[in-house]
Short mmCIF file of C-alpha atoms in Angstrom, two decimals:
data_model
loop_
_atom_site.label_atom_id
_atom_site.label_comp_id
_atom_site.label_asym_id
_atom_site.label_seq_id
_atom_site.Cartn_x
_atom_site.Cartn_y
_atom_site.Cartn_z
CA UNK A 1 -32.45 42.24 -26.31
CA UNK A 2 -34.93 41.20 -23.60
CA UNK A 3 -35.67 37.06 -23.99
CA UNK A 4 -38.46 37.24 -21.33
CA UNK A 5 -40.85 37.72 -23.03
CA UNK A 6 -40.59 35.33 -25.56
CA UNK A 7 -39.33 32.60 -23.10
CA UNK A 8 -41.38 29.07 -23.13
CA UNK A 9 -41.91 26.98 -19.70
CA UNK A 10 -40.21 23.50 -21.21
CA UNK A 11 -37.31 23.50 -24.19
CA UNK A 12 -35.80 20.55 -25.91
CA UNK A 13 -32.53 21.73 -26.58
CA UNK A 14 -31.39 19.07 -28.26
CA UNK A 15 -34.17 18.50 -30.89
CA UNK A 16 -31.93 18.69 -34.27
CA UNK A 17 -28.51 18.53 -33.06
CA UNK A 18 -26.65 15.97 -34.68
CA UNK A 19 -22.96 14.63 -33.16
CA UNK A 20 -20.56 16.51 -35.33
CA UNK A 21 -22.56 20.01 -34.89
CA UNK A 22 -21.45 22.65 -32.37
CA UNK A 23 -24.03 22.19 -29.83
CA UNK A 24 -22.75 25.63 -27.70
CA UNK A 25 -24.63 28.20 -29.57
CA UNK A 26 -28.00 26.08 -29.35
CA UNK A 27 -27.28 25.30 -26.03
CA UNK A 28 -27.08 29.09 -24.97
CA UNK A 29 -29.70 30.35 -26.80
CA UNK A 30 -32.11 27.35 -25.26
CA UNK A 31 -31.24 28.73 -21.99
CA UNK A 32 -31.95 32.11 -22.37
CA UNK A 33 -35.62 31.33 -23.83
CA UNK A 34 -36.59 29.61 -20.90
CA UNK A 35 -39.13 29.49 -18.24
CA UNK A 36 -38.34 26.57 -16.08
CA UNK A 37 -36.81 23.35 -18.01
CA UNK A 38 -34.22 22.90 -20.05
CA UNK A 39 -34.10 19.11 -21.35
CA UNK A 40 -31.53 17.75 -23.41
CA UNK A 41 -31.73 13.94 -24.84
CA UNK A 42 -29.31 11.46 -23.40
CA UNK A 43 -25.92 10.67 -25.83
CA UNK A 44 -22.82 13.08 -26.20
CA UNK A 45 -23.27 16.54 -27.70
CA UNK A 46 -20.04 18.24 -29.01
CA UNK A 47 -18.83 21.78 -27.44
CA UNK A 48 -16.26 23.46 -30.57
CA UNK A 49 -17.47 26.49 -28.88
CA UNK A 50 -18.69 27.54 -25.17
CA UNK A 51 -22.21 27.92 -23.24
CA UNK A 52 -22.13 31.63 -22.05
CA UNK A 53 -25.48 32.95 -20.50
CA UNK A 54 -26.53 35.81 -18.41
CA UNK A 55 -27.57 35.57 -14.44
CA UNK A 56 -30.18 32.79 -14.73
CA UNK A 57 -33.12 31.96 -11.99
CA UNK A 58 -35.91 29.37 -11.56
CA UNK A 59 -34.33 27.10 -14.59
CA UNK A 60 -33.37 23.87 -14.53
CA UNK A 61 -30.70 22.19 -17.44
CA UNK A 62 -31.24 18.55 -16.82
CA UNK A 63 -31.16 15.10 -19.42
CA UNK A 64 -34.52 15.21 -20.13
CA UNK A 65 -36.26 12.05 -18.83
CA UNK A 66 -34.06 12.69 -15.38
CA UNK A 67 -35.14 15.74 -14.44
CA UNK A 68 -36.62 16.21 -10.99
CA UNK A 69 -35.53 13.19 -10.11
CA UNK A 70 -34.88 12.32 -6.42
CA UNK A 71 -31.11 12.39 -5.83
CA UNK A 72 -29.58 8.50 -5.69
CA UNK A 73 -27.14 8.71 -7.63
CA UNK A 74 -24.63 10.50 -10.34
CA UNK A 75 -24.44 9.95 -13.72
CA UNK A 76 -21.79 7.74 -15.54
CA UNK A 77 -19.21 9.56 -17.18
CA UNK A 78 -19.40 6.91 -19.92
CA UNK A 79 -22.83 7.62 -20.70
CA UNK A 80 -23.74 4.15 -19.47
CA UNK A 81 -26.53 5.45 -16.89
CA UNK A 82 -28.20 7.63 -20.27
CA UNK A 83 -27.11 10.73 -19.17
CA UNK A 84 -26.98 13.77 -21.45
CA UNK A 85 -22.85 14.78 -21.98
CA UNK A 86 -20.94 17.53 -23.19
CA UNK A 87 -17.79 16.72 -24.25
CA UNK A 88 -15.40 19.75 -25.35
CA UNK A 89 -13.75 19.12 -28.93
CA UNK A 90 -10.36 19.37 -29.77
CA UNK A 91 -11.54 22.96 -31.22
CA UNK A 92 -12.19 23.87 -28.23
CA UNK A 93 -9.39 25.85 -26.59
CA UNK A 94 -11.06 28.12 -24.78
CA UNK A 95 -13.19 27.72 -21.44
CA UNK A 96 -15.28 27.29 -19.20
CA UNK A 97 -17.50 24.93 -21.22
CA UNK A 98 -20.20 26.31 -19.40
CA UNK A 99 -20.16 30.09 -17.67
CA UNK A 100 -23.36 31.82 -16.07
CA UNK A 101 -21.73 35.39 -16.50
CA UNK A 102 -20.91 37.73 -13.55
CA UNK A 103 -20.14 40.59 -14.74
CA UNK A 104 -23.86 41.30 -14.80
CA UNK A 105 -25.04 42.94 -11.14
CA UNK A 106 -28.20 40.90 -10.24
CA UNK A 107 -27.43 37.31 -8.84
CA UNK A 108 -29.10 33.83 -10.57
CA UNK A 109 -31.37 32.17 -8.02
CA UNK A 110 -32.89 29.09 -8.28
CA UNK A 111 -30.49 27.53 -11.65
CA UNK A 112 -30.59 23.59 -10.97
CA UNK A 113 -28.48 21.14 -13.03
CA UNK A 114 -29.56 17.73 -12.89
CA UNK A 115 -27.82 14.60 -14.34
CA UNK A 116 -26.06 16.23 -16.89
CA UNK A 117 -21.73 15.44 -18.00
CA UNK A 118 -19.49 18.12 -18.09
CA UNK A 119 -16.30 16.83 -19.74
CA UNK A 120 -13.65 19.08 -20.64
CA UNK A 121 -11.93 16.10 -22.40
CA UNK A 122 -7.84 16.85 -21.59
CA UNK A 123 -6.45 14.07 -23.18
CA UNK A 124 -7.44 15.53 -26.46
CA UNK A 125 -7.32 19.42 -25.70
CA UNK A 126 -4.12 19.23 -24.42
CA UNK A 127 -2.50 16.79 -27.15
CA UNK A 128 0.48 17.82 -29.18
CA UNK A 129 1.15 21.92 -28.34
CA UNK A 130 -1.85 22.47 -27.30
CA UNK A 131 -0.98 22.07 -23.76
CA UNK A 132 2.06 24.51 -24.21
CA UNK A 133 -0.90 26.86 -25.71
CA UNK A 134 -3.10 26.34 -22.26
CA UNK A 135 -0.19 26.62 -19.86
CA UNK A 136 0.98 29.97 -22.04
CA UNK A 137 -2.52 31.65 -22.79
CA UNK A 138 -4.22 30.77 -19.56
CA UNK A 139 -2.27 29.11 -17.03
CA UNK A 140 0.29 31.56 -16.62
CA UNK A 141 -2.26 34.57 -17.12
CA UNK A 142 -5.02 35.84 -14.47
CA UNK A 143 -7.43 33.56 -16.98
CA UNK A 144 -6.05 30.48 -15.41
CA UNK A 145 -10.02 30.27 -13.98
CA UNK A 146 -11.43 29.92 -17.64
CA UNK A 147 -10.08 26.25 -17.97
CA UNK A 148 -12.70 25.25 -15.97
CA UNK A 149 -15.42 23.26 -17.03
CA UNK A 150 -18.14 25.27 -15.59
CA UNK A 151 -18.01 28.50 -13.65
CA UNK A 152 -21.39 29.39 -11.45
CA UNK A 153 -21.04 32.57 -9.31
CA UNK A 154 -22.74 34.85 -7.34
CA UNK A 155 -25.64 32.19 -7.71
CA UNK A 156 -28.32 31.72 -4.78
CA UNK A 157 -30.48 28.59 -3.57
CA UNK A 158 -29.12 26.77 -6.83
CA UNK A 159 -28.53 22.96 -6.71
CA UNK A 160 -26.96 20.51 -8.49
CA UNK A 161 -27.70 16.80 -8.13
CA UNK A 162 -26.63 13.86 -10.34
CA UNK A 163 -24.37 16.13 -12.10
CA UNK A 164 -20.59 15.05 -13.18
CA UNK A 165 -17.60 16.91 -14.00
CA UNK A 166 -14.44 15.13 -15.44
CA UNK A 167 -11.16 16.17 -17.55
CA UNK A 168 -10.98 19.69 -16.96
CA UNK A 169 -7.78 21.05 -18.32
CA UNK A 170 -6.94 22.80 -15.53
CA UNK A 171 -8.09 24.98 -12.44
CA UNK A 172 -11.40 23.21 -11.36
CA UNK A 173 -14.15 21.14 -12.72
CA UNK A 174 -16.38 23.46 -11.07
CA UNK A 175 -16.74 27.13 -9.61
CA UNK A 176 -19.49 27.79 -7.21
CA UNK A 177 -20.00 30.83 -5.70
CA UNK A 178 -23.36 31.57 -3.78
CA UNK A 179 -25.64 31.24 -0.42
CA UNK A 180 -27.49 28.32 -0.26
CA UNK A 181 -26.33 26.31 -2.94
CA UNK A 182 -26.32 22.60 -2.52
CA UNK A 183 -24.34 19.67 -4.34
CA UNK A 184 -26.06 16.38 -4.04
CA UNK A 185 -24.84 12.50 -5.44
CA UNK A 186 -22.06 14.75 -7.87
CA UNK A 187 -18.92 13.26 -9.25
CA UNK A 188 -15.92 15.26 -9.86
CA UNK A 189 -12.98 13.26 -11.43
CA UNK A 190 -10.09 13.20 -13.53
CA UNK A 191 -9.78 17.21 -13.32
CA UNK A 192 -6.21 18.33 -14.21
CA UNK A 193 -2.88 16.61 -14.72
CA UNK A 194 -1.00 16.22 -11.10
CA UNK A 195 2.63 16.85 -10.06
CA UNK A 196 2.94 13.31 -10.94
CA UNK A 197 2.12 13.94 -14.79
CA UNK A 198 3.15 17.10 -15.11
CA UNK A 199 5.95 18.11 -12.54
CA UNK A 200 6.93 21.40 -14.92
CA UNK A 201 3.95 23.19 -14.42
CA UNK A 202 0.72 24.01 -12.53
CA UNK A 203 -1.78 21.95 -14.94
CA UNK A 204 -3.51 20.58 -11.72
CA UNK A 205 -7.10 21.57 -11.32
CA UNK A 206 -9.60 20.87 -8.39
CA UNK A 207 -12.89 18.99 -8.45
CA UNK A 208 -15.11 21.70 -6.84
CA UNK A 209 -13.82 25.24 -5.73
CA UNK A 210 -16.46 26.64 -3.69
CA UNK A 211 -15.13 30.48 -3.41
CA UNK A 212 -17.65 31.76 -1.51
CA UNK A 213 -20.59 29.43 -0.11
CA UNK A 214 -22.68 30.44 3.30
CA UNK A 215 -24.76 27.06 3.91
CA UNK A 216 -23.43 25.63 1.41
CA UNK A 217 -24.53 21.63 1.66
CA UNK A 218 -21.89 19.43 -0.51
CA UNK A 219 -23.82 15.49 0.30
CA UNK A 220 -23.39 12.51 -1.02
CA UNK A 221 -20.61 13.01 -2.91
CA UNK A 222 -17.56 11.47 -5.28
CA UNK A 223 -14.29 12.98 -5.70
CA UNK A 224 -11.69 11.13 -7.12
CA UNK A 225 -8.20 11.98 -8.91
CA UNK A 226 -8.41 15.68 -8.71
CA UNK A 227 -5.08 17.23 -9.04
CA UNK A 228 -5.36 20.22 -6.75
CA UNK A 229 -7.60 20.05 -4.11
CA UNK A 230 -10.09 17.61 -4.59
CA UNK A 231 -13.03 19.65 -2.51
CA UNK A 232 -11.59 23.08 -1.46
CA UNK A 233 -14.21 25.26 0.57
CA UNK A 234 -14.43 28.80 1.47
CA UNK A 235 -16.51 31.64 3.33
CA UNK A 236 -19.20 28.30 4.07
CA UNK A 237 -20.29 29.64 7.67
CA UNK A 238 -23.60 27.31 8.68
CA UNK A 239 -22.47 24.46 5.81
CA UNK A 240 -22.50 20.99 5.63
CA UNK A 241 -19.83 18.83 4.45
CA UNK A 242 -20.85 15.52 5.21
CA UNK A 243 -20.80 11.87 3.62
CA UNK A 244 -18.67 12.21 0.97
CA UNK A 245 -15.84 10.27 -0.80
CA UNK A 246 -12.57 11.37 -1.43
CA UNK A 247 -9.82 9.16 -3.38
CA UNK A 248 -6.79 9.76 -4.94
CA UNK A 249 -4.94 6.89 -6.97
CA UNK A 250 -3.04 7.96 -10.11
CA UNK A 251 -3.38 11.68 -10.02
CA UNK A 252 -1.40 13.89 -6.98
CA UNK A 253 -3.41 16.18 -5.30
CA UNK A 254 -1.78 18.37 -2.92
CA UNK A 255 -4.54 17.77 0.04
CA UNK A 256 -7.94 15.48 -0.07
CA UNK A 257 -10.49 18.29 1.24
CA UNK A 258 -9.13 21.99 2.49
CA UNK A 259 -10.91 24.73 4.37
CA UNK A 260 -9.61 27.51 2.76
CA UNK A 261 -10.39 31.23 2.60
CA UNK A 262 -8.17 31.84 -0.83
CA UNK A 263 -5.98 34.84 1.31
CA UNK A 264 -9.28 36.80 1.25
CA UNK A 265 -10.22 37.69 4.60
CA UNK A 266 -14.35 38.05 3.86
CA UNK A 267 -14.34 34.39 2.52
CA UNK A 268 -12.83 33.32 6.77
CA UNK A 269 -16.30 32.75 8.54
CA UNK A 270 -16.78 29.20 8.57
CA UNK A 271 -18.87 29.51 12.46
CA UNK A 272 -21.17 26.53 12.79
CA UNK A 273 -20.22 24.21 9.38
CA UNK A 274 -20.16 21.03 9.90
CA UNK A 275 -17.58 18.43 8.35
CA UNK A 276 -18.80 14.83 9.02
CA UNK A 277 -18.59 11.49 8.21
CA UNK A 278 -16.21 12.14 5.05
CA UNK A 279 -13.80 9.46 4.01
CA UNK A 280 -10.91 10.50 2.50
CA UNK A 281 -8.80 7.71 0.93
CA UNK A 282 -5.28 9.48 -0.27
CA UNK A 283 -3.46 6.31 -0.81
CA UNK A 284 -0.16 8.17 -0.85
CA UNK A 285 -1.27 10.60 -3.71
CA UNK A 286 -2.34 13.32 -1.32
CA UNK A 287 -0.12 15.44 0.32
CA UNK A 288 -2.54 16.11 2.97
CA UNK A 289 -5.90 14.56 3.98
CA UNK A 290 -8.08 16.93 5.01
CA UNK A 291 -6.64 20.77 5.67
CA UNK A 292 -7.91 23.37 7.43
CA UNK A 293 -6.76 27.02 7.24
CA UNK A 294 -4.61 28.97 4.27
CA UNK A 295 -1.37 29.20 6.04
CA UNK A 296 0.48 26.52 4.74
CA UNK A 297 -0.69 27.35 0.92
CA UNK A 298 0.92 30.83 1.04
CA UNK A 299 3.98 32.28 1.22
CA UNK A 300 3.87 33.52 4.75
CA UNK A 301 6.81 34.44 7.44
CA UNK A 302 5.20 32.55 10.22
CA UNK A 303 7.39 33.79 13.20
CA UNK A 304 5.56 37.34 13.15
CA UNK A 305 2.43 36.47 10.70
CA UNK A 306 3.95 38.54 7.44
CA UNK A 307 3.22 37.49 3.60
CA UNK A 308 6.59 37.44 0.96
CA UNK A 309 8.29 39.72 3.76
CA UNK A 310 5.62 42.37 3.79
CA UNK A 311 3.48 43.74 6.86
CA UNK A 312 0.14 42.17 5.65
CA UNK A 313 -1.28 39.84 8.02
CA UNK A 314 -2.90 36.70 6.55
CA UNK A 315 -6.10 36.38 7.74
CA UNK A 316 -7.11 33.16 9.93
CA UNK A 317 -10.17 30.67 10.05
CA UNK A 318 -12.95 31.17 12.10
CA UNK A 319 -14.56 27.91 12.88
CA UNK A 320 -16.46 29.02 16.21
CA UNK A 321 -19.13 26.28 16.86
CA UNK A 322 -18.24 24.16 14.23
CA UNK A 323 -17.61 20.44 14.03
CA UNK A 324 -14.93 18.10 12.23
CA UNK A 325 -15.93 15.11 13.47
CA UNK A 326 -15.92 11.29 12.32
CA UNK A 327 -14.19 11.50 9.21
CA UNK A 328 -11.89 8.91 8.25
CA UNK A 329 -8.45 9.73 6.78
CA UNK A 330 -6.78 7.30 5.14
CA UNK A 331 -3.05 6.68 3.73
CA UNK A 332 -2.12 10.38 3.38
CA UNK A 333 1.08 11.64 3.74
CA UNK A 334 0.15 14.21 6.25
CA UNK A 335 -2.78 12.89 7.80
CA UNK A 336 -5.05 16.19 9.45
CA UNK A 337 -2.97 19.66 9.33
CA UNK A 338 -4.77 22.76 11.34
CA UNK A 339 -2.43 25.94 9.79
CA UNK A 340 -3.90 29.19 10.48
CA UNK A 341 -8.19 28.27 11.75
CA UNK A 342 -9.60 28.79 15.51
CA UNK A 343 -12.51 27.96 17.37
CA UNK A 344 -13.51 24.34 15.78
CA UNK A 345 -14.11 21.23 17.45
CA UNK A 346 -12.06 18.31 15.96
CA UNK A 347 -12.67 15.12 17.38
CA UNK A 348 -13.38 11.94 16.55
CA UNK A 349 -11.92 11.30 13.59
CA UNK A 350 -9.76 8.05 12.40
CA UNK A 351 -6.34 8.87 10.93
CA UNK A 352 -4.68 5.11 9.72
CA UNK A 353 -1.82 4.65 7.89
CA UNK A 354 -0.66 8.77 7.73
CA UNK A 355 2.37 10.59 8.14
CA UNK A 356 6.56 8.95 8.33
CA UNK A 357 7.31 10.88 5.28
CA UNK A 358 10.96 12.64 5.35
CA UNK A 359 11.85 15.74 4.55
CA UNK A 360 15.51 16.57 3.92
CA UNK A 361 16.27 13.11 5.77
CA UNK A 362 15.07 15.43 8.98
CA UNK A 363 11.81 16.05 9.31
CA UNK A 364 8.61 14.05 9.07
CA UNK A 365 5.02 14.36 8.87
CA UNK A 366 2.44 12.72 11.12
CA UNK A 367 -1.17 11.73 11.38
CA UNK A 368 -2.09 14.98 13.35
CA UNK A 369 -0.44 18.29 13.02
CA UNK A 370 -1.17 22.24 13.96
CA UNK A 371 1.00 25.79 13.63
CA UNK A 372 1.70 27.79 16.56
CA UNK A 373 -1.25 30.22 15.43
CA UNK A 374 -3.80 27.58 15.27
CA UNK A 375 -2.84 26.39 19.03
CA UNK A 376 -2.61 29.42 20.72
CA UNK A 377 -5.88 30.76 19.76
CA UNK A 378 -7.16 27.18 21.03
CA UNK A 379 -8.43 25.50 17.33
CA UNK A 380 -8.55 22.11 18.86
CA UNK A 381 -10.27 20.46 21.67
CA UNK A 382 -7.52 17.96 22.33
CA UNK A 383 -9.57 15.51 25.13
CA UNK A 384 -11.87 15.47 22.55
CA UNK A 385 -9.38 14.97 19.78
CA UNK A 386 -7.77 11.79 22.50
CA UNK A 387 -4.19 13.06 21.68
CA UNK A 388 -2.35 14.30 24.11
CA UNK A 389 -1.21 17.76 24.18
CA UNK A 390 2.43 16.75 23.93
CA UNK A 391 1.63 14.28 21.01
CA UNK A 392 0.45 16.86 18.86
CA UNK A 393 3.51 18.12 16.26
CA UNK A 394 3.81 21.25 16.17
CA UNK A 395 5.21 22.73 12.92
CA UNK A 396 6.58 19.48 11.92
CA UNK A 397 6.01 20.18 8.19
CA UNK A 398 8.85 21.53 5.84
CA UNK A 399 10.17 24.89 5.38
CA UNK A 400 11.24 26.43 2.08
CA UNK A 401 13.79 29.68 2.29
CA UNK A 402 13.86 30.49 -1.25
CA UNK A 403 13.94 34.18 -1.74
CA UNK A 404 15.00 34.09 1.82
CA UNK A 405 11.16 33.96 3.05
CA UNK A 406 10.18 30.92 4.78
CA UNK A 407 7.21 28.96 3.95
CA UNK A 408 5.75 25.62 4.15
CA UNK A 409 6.69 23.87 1.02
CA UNK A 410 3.36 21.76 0.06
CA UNK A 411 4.89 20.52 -3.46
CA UNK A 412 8.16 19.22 -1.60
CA UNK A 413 5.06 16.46 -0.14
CA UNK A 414 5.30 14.62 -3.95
CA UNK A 415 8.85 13.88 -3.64
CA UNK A 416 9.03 12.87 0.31
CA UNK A 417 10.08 9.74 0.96
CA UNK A 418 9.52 7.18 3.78
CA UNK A 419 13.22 7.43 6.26
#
């Protein structure tokens, strides 16, 4: 069935929904019958069930009085500001909360989101066995990705600004995928349960997983107690990272912000992005500030480049004409680590209070550290960087040997301890 034709420029989606009703099957079909704007009241609508839609273009989902707003700020999580929320039920044990489908072949271009709460409400989804049910069902299956609260892929020029994402159960309060896309004055909090909370299992979740993102602009931004990686980014050649927030204080995340490529060598081009003027505030609940390169998040053999003893070659980072460059890293336990990326300039940046963390009563982490990779194939720019070339640790983090293959061991960063 074809809803074009029958699609209206401006919906109320909320007209009629009452607090205790399942507002994901009005919520869905809103979507697909319309044009342009998508409005929903402000107060807390109730997800038993999940917003599913096909590819989507040239429609915005916004609280209705906020929409087309200029971008100044994020919503409250409370509800305080009048945003619109939705706020999974204890039904609810399934995910995302809200999924723009891609198994269809045409991209979305042009979906917006403005001022609208996600909240995938753990506290309450993962009460009692239920979290036994999401570690069994999902987290230990190749649906791990579905606790999310919203997945957006293979979606072009789309923006969100003013939008919030807290309490995801796991995985990430947000999937993007996309050229283009642009996250402006968003808040991503509370997303997972650290190492700290739940040392058994991988319940952590990040705040925004950017998979794929060419130009991708992430502005103006909060992210705070994410239990993964707070803001992990790949594939974002020509993107701009720039004055955002990053704070950890009673959730672990292994590493503040990471420049990642997920082991998939078409998401490595990060040429010409531009990561400035972040401040990332770890206060000893990130393993590392800010990260750039996979190499330390896989299992990798790093004396001849091999993955779990095998002859595949894990693909590096290419940061040729782009900039890390007056960020501030604060209280993390390994300040800036460059494992497996080339061809950026890093300089500038202020690393205070990082690093003295044992290992094994042996080895310790610092405020600056590289692999060999990353330094032969000349990553930094080290009068640039004002650290000396023999001041820069090289390989200083730990190694693991289980199953006799030798990796860095990012989870062993919880449990380090100052000598």
């Amino acid at each position: 069935f074809d809803p074009a034709p029958y699609r209206t420029q401006t919906n109320v989606c909320s007209w009629g929904v009452t607090p205790d009703r399942d507002f994901g099957p009005t919520l869905s079909v809103c979507l697909r019958f319309t044009a342009a704007n998508a409005l929903i009241d402000p107060g807390i609508y109730t997800l038993h069930s999940n917003v599913r839609i096909p590819p989507i273009s040239g429609v915005m989902l916004a609280t209705r009085g906020f929409e087309n707003r200029p971008a100044h700020r994020y919503c409250a999580p409370d509800g305080s500001s009048g945003c619109a929320i939705l706020r999974a039920s204890h039904y609810n044990l399934a995910g995302p909360l809200l999924q723009v489908d891609v198994s269809w072949e045409q991209p979305s271009v042009g979906f917006k989101i403005e001022s609208v709460v996600f909240d995938g409400n753990i506290d309450v989804r993962r009460a009692g066995g239920r979290s036994a049910y999401w570690n069994d069902n999902f987290g230990k299956t190749s649906r791990r990705n579905e606790q999310s609260n919203v997945i957006v892929q293979n979606c072009n020029s789309c923006s969100f600004t003013g939008m919030v994402s807290v309490n995801a159960v796991a995985a990430s309060g947000f999937i993007f995928s996309g050229a283009d896309g642009l996250f402006d004055h968003t808040l991503f909090q509370g997303n997972g349960n650290g190492l700290n909370k739940a040392p058994n299992f991988g319940e952590w979740a990040d705040g925004l997983t950017v998979v794929s993102g060419p130009r991708v602009r992430i502005q103006s931004s909060v992210f705070r107690d994410n239990s993964d990686i707070n803001l992990i980014v790949a594939g974002a050649a020509g993107g701009q990272i720039v004055n955002n927030y990053i704070e950890s204080n009673t959730n672990f995340a292994f590493a503040g912000l990471m420049l990642d490529n997920f082991d998939i060598s078409a998401n490595s081009d990060m040429q010409g992005i531009n990561v400035e003027a972040n401040t990332i505030n770890c206060n000893l609940m990130c393993g590392i500030g800010l990260n750039i390169g996979p190499y330390i998040w896989y299992w990798l053999e790093f004396s001849n480049g091999t993955q779990n003893g095998g002859s595949t070659q894990l693909a590096m980072i290419n940061g040729a004409g782009g900039n890390v460059r007056g960020n501030t890293i604060l209280r993390a336990r390994q300040g800036l680590g460059v494992y497996g990326a080339f061809g950026f300039s890093i300089y500038g940046n202020q690393i205070q209070e990082s690093g003295g963390f044992s290992f094994n009563g042996r080895q310790l982490t610092s405020a600056f550290d590289m692999d060999d990779s990353s330094r032969f194939y000349g990553a930094l720019d080290y009068a640039r960087q004002g650290i000396p070339t023999n001041g820069v640790l090289i390989n200083n983090l730990p190694i693991n040997t289980a199953n006799g293959v030798p990796t860095r061991d990012i989870n062993a960063m919880m449990f380090a301890t100052k000598p």
